[in-house]
Structures are given as C-alpha cells and as structure tokens.
CSV table of C-alpha atoms and ligand atoms in Angstrom, one decimal:
chain,number,residue,atom,x,y,z
A,23,MET,CA,0.5,5.3,8.5
A,24,GLN,CA,-2.6,7.1,9.8
A,25,GLN,CA,-5.6,5.0,9.0
A,26,THR,CA,-8.2,6.4,11.2
A,27,ASN,CA,-9.6,9.9,10.7
A,28,ALA,CA,-8.1,10.1,7.3
A,29,MET,CA,-9.4,12.7,4.9
A,30,ILE,CA,-8.0,10.9,1.9
A,31,GLU,CA,-7.4,7.1,1.8
A,32,VAL,CA,-6.0,5.1,-1.1
A,33,ARG,CA,-6.4,1.4,-0.4
A,34,ALA,CA,-4.5,-1.2,-2.5
A,35,VAL,CA,-5.3,0.6,-5.8
A,36,ASN,CA,-4.4,-1.0,-9.1
A,37,LYS,CA,-4.9,0.8,-12.4
A,38,TRP,CA,-4.1,-0.2,-16.0
A,39,TYR,CA,-4.1,2.0,-19.0
A,40,GLY,CA,-5.5,-0.3,-21.7
A,41,ASP,CA,-5.0,-4.0,-21.2
A,42,SER,CA,-1.2,-4.1,-21.0
A,43,PHE,CA,0.1,-1.1,-19.0
A,44,HIS,CA,-0.1,-1.6,-15.2
A,45,VAL,CA,0.3,2.1,-14.2
A,46,LEU,CA,-0.5,1.9,-10.5
A,47,LYS,CA,0.6,-1.2,-8.6
A,48,ASN,CA,-1.1,-1.9,-5.3
A,49,CYS,CA,-0.8,1.7,-4.1
A,50,SER,CA,-1.9,2.6,-0.6
A,51,LEU,CA,-1.6,5.8,1.4
A,52,ALA,CA,-3.6,8.0,3.8
A,53,VAL,CA,-3.6,11.7,4.3
A,54,GLY,CA,-5.0,12.6,7.7
A,55,LYS,CA,-7.1,15.7,8.4
A,56,GLY,CA,-4.8,18.7,8.3
A,57,GLU,CA,-1.9,16.7,7.0
A,58,VAL,CA,0.3,17.7,4.1
A,59,VAL,CA,1.7,14.8,2.1
A,60,VAL,CA,4.2,15.5,-0.7
A,61,VAL,CA,4.4,12.9,-3.5
A,62,CYS,CA,7.5,12.8,-5.6
A,63,GLY,CA,9.3,10.5,-7.9
A,64,PRO,CA,10.7,10.3,-11.5
A,65,SER,CA,8.7,11.4,-14.5
A,66,GLY,CA,6.3,8.7,-15.6
A,67,SER,CA,6.2,7.0,-12.2
A,68,GLY,CA,2.4,7.5,-11.9
A,69,LYS,CA,2.1,10.6,-9.7
A,70,SER,CA,-0.4,12.4,-11.9
A,71,THR,CA,-2.4,9.2,-12.4
A,72,LEU,CA,-2.6,8.7,-8.7
A,73,ILE,CA,-3.8,12.2,-7.9
A,74,LYS,CA,-6.4,12.0,-10.8
A,75,CYS,CA,-7.7,8.8,-9.3
A,76,VAL,CA,-8.1,10.5,-5.9
A,77,ASN,CA,-10.4,13.1,-7.3
A,78,GLY,CA,-12.2,10.7,-9.7
A,79,LEU,CA,-10.8,12.0,-13.0
A,80,GLU,CA,-9.4,8.5,-13.7
A,81,SER,CA,-11.0,5.3,-12.7
A,82,VAL,CA,-9.3,2.4,-10.9
A,83,ARG,CA,-9.5,-1.3,-11.7
A,84,ASP,CA,-9.5,-2.5,-8.1
A,85,GLY,CA,-8.9,-1.1,-4.6
A,86,ASP,CA,-10.7,1.7,-2.9
A,87,ILE,CA,-10.4,5.5,-2.6
A,88,LEU,CA,-12.1,7.2,0.3
A,89,ILE,CA,-12.6,10.9,0.7
A,90,ASP,CA,-13.6,11.9,4.2
A,91,GLY,CA,-14.8,8.3,4.7
A,92,VAL,CA,-16.9,8.3,1.5
A,93,LYS,CA,-16.0,5.7,-1.1
A,94,ALA,CA,-15.2,7.5,-4.3
A,95,THR,CA,-14.8,4.0,-5.9
A,96,ASP,CA,-18.4,3.0,-5.0
A,97,PRO,CA,-20.6,3.3,-8.2
A,98,ASP,CA,-23.5,4.7,-6.0
A,99,THR,CA,-21.4,7.6,-4.8
A,100,ASP,CA,-22.4,11.0,-6.3
A,101,MET,CA,-19.0,11.7,-7.8
A,102,PRO,CA,-19.6,15.3,-9.0
A,103,LYS,CA,-20.7,16.2,-5.5
A,104,LEU,CA,-17.7,14.5,-3.9
A,105,ARG,CA,-15.3,16.0,-6.4
A,106,ALA,CA,-16.7,19.5,-5.8
A,107,ARG,CA,-15.5,19.1,-2.2
A,108,VAL,CA,-11.9,18.5,-3.3
A,109,GLY,CA,-9.9,21.3,-4.8
A,110,MET,CA,-7.5,20.5,-7.6
A,111,VAL,CA,-4.7,22.6,-9.0
A,112,PHE,CA,-2.8,21.5,-12.1
A,113,GLN,CA,0.5,22.3,-13.6
A,114,HIS,CA,-1.0,24.4,-16.4
A,115,PHE,CA,-3.5,26.6,-14.4
A,116,GLU,CA,-6.5,25.5,-16.5
A,117,LEU,CA,-8.4,28.8,-15.9
A,118,PHE,CA,-11.4,29.5,-18.2
A,119,PRO,CA,-9.7,31.7,-20.8
A,120,HIS,CA,-12.8,33.5,-21.9
A,121,MET,CA,-13.7,34.6,-18.4
A,122,THR,CA,-12.3,37.3,-16.2
A,123,VAL,CA,-10.5,36.4,-13.0
A,124,MET,CA,-13.7,37.3,-11.0
A,125,GLU,CA,-15.9,35.2,-13.3
A,126,ASN,CA,-13.4,32.3,-12.9
A,127,LEU,CA,-13.8,32.5,-9.2
A,128,CYS,CA,-17.6,32.9,-9.2
A,129,ILE,CA,-18.9,30.4,-11.7
A,130,GLY,CA,-18.4,27.2,-9.6
A,131,GLN,CA,-19.7,28.9,-6.5
A,132,GLU,CA,-22.9,29.9,-8.3
A,133,LYS,CA,-23.5,26.9,-10.5
A,134,VAL,CA,-22.3,24.1,-8.2
A,135,LEU,CA,-22.8,25.5,-4.7
A,136,GLY,CA,-25.9,27.7,-5.5
A,137,ARG,CA,-24.4,30.8,-4.0
A,138,SER,CA,-25.9,34.2,-5.0
A,139,PRO,CA,-23.8,36.4,-7.3
A,140,SER,CA,-23.2,38.8,-4.4
A,141,GLU,CA,-22.1,36.1,-2.0
A,142,ALA,CA,-19.9,34.6,-4.6
A,143,ARG,CA,-18.3,37.9,-5.4
A,144,GLU,CA,-17.6,38.6,-1.8
A,145,LYS,CA,-15.9,35.3,-1.3
A,146,ALA,CA,-13.9,35.8,-4.5
A,147,LEU,CA,-12.7,39.2,-3.3
A,148,SER,CA,-11.6,38.0,0.0
A,149,LEU,CA,-9.7,35.1,-1.7
A,150,LEU,CA,-8.1,37.5,-4.3
A,151,GLU,CA,-6.9,39.6,-1.4
A,152,ARG,CA,-5.4,36.6,0.2
A,153,VAL,CA,-3.4,35.6,-2.9
A,154,GLY,CA,-2.4,39.2,-3.5
A,155,LEU,CA,-4.4,39.8,-6.6
A,156,THR,CA,-7.1,42.2,-5.6
A,157,ASP,CA,-6.3,44.6,-8.5
A,158,HIS,CA,-6.6,41.9,-11.1
A,159,ALA,CA,-10.3,40.9,-10.8
A,160,ARG,CA,-11.3,42.3,-14.1
A,161,LYS,CA,-8.5,40.9,-16.1
A,162,TYR,CA,-8.5,37.8,-18.4
A,163,PRO,CA,-6.1,35.0,-17.6
A,164,ILE,CA,-4.0,35.8,-20.7
A,165,GLN,CA,-3.2,39.2,-19.2
A,166,LEU,CA,-1.6,37.7,-16.1
A,167,SER,CA,1.8,36.1,-15.5
A,168,GLY,CA,2.0,32.4,-14.9
A,169,GLY,CA,2.5,32.9,-11.2
A,170,GLN,CA,-0.5,35.1,-11.0
A,171,GLN,CA,-2.6,32.6,-13.0
A,172,GLN,CA,-1.7,29.8,-10.7
A,173,ARG,CA,-2.6,31.9,-7.7
A,174,VAL,CA,-6.0,32.6,-9.3
A,175,ALA,CA,-6.3,28.8,-9.8
A,176,ILE,CA,-5.7,28.2,-6.2
A,177,ALA,CA,-8.2,31.0,-5.2
A,178,ARG,CA,-10.7,29.4,-7.5
A,179,ALA,CA,-10.3,26.1,-5.8
A,180,LEU,CA,-10.5,27.6,-2.4
A,181,ALA,CA,-13.7,29.5,-3.3
A,182,MET,CA,-15.5,26.1,-3.2
A,183,ASP,CA,-14.6,25.6,0.5
A,184,PRO,CA,-12.8,22.4,-0.2
A,185,ILE,CA,-12.2,19.8,2.5
A,186,ALA,CA,-8.8,18.9,0.9
A,187,MET,CA,-6.6,20.3,-1.8
A,188,LEU,CA,-4.7,18.3,-4.5
A,189,PHE,CA,-1.8,19.9,-6.4
A,190,ASP,CA,-0.1,18.3,-9.4
A,191,GLU,CA,3.2,20.0,-10.0
A,192,PRO,CA,1.8,23.5,-9.5
A,193,THR,CA,5.1,25.3,-10.0
A,194,SER,CA,6.8,23.2,-12.6
A,195,ALA,CA,5.5,25.3,-15.5
A,196,LEU,CA,6.5,28.6,-13.9
A,197,ASP,CA,9.6,30.8,-14.5
A,198,PRO,CA,11.9,30.5,-11.5
A,199,GLU,CA,11.1,34.0,-10.2
A,200,MET,CA,7.4,33.1,-9.9
A,201,ILE,CA,7.7,29.8,-8.0
A,202,ASN,CA,7.9,31.4,-4.6
A,203,GLU,CA,4.8,33.5,-4.9
A,204,VAL,CA,2.8,30.3,-5.5
A,205,LEU,CA,4.7,28.3,-2.9
A,206,ASP,CA,4.1,31.0,-0.3
A,207,VAL,CA,0.3,30.7,-0.8
A,208,MET,CA,0.6,27.0,-0.4
A,209,VAL,CA,2.7,27.2,2.7
A,210,GLY,CA,0.1,29.6,4.2
A,211,LEU,CA,-2.7,27.0,3.5
A,212,ALA,CA,-0.7,24.2,5.0
A,213,GLN,CA,0.0,26.3,8.1
A,214,GLU,CA,-3.8,27.0,8.5
A,215,GLY,CA,-4.4,23.3,8.6
A,216,MET,CA,-5.6,22.5,5.1
A,217,THR,CA,-5.4,18.8,4.2
A,218,MET,CA,-3.1,18.7,1.1
A,219,MET,CA,-1.7,16.1,-1.3
A,220,VAL,CA,1.0,17.8,-3.3
A,221,VAL,CA,2.9,16.3,-6.2
A,222,THR,CA,6.0,18.4,-6.4
A,223,HIS,CA,9.8,18.3,-6.7
A,224,GLU,CA,10.1,21.5,-4.6
A,225,MET,CA,12.0,19.8,-1.8
A,226,GLY,CA,12.3,23.1,0.1
A,227,PHE,CA,8.5,23.2,0.3
A,228,ALA,CA,8.4,19.5,1.3
A,229,ARG,CA,10.9,20.1,4.1
A,230,LYS,CA,9.1,23.1,5.4
A,231,VAL,CA,5.5,21.9,5.5
A,232,ALA,CA,5.1,18.3,4.6
A,233,ASP,CA,4.3,15.8,7.4
A,234,ARG,CA,5.2,12.9,5.1
A,235,VAL,CA,6.8,12.3,1.8
A,236,VAL,CA,5.7,9.6,-0.5
A,237,PHE,CA,8.2,8.4,-3.2
A,238,MET,CA,6.8,6.7,-6.3
A,239,ASP,CA,8.7,4.8,-8.9
A,240,ARG,CA,7.3,2.7,-11.8
A,241,GLY,CA,3.8,2.7,-10.5
A,242,GLU,CA,4.7,1.7,-6.9
A,243,ILE,CA,4.8,3.6,-3.7
A,244,VAL,CA,8.3,2.8,-2.8
A,245,GLU,CA,8.5,4.9,0.3
A,246,ASN,CA,6.1,6.7,2.7
A,247,SER,CA,8.1,8.3,5.4
A,248,ASP,CA,8.1,11.2,7.9
A,249,THR,CA,9.6,14.2,6.2
A,250,GLU,CA,12.6,14.3,8.4
A,251,GLN,CA,13.3,10.7,8.0
A,252,PHE,CA,12.9,10.9,4.3
A,253,PHE,CA,15.5,13.6,3.9
A,254,ALA,CA,17.9,12.3,6.5
A,255,ALA,CA,17.9,8.7,5.5
A,256,PRO,CA,15.6,7.5,2.7
A,257,GLU,CA,15.0,3.8,3.1
A,258,SER,CA,15.1,2.7,-0.5
A,259,GLU,CA,18.0,2.9,-3.0
A,260,ARG,CA,15.7,4.3,-5.6
A,261,ALA,CA,14.7,7.2,-3.4
A,262,LYS,CA,18.3,7.9,-2.5
A,263,GLN,CA,19.2,8.0,-6.2
A,264,PHE,CA,16.3,10.3,-6.9
A,265,LEU,CA,17.2,12.7,-4.1
A,266,SER,CA,20.9,12.8,-5.1
A,267,LYS,CA,19.8,14.0,-8.6
A,268,ILE,CA,17.4,16.7,-7.5
A,269,LEU,CA,18.9,18.1,-4.3
B,22,LIG,P1,4.0,11.2,-13.6
B,22,LIG,O1,2.9,12.2,-13.3
B,22,LIG,O2,4.7,10.6,-12.5
B,22,LIG,O3,5.0,11.8,-14.6
B,22,LIG,P2,1.9,9.9,-15.1
B,22,LIG,O4,0.9,9.4,-14.1
B,22,LIG,O5,1.6,11.1,-15.9
B,22,LIG,O6,3.3,10.0,-14.4
B,22,LIG,O7,2.1,8.7,-16.1
B,22,LIG,C1,2.5,7.4,-15.7
B,22,LIG,C2,2.6,6.5,-16.9
B,22,LIG,O8,1.4,6.4,-17.5
B,22,LIG,C3,3.6,7.1,-18.0
B,22,LIG,O9,4.3,6.1,-18.6
B,22,LIG,C4,2.6,7.7,-19.0
B,22,LIG,O10,3.2,7.8,-20.2
B,22,LIG,C5,1.4,6.8,-18.9
B,22,LIG,N1,0.2,7.5,-19.1
B,22,LIG,C6,-0.3,8.6,-18.6
B,22,LIG,N2,-1.5,8.9,-19.0
B,22,LIG,C7,-1.9,8.0,-19.9
B,22,LIG,C8,-3.0,7.7,-20.6
B,22,LIG,N3,-4.1,8.5,-20.6
B,22,LIG,N4,-3.0,6.6,-21.4
B,22,LIG,C9,-2.0,5.8,-21.5
B,22,LIG,N5,-0.8,6.0,-20.8
B,22,LIG,C10,-0.8,7.0,-20.0
B,23,LIG,MG1,2.8,14.2,-13.7
C-alpha cells in the first residue's frame, strides 16, 4: 500500500454509531496522488460511512484521516477549509433545487473561494462544456434528467478546483441508459490524473480506471488489491462471493 505521498490516508479508523454499533473496524487505506481507488462491498458494509469520514461529514472515534498530509481528525484543523478542497458527489445529486445550473456552479466559487461573479461564470461555462451541458446553464435541476443532474453535480465539485474527488455510488440512482454519460465524465477525470475514491458497483468502470479495489464487508476492509489481481483472483472468500453475485 502506498503510504508516502498519499493524497488521502485513512489510518486505523474506528467508528461507532451510538454506543453499540461498531460500523468501521480498524480501517486503513491510502489513495496516492493521481490514483483511483474503487470501494465496493455489500449494502450496509460501511462504504458511505467511510467516505463521509474522509471528508469530515462524520467523525471517527479513533484513528486518523489525512488529506494531503493534513490531519482532518486533528481538532485544530480548519475543517471547512479542508473540506472545500475535496469534491464530493453523492448518489442523489444534491443540487440546490431553487438555483439554476449556473447558480449551482457559481455559489461555492464566490462564497467559499472568493472568486468574482465573472470569474466564477467563466469557470462554470468551461466545466459545463466539459460535461456536455452548455445549453442547460439557465435551467433548474428539476428540468434535467438524472444523468444530467449528476453531471452538473460533478461540474459543481470540479469548479472548486479540488485536490481529490470522492464519489458515493454516483450512478446507482440512475436509469441504465444514463449511467454511461456519467461514467464517461469520471473516466475522463481519472485519465487526467485526478485523485479519486469511488464507491461503486460498476465493475466495468473499476476494471478500466481503478488502480486498486478495496472490498469492505461488515465494517472491515477485507481486501485492498491491485485491480487486475482483484478481478483475476480475489484473496478472500467474501470478495469471491460478492463478485460472483454482481459480475
Ligand atoms: P453502505 O454504504 O456500505 O451501504 P453505510 O455506511 O451506509 O453502508 O452503513 C453501514 C451501517 O451503518 C449500516 O448498517 C447502516 O444501517 C448503519 N448506519 C448508517 N448511517 C447510520 C446512522 N447515521 N446512524 C446509525 N446507523 C447508521
Ligand atoms: Mg452507501
């Protein structure tokens, strides 16, 4: 496992929900600069919890999380500032419904990064072009398809010039015909060298761009392998069973 030069590092993290539910059990992983790591595993295994801990939306009981060498788990760290540097894309788009696509892309740039409206707009336009949505800048989220909304969500995250991108099942709420338009954007990002941690069951995507695949089960990281190795010969029985069900 890459330990030096990691953009994201999770070190021996334990998390409980309440007093009785040990949801993350001694989890460790590293995502190197420019690496793509896919996280998969059965529903309820703790994937979303892990990714939320990485960007500080959930706290951990012990262990450390480092983003570009900065300890997110240190109480002195300016978390809003650190979180602004990491893009997050959720299953359910989470666009601001009362704002147009353009406003969705500009608000963070202006309020958090202090860009001028014209700078923000220029950046937004170039990103909308990149995700193929130039003609939709004035629309509201509800006027877009799920695939289009998710591409806006990715563009919005990219507008903040993130040092890494986190995705939590970005295509699992989409109709099948829209999955590829979102995956294509993600493949492009991966190929440009973006550091990415992606929770997904899209194994075609994993095979194509992931450097490593992490398999979680019941709160544990059961396997953390090179992508080829993972698909050719998963080490654990649990990963084998999981793959036989979804491939
Ligand atoms: P996954 O994303 O792999 O499906 P999650 O991280 O969402 O798994 O959930 C892991 C476990 O934690 C599940 O059993 C889930 O029900 C539970 N869980 C998730 N969020 C909370 C919460 N806020 N409070 C209590 N339990 C939760
Ligand atoms: Mg989840």
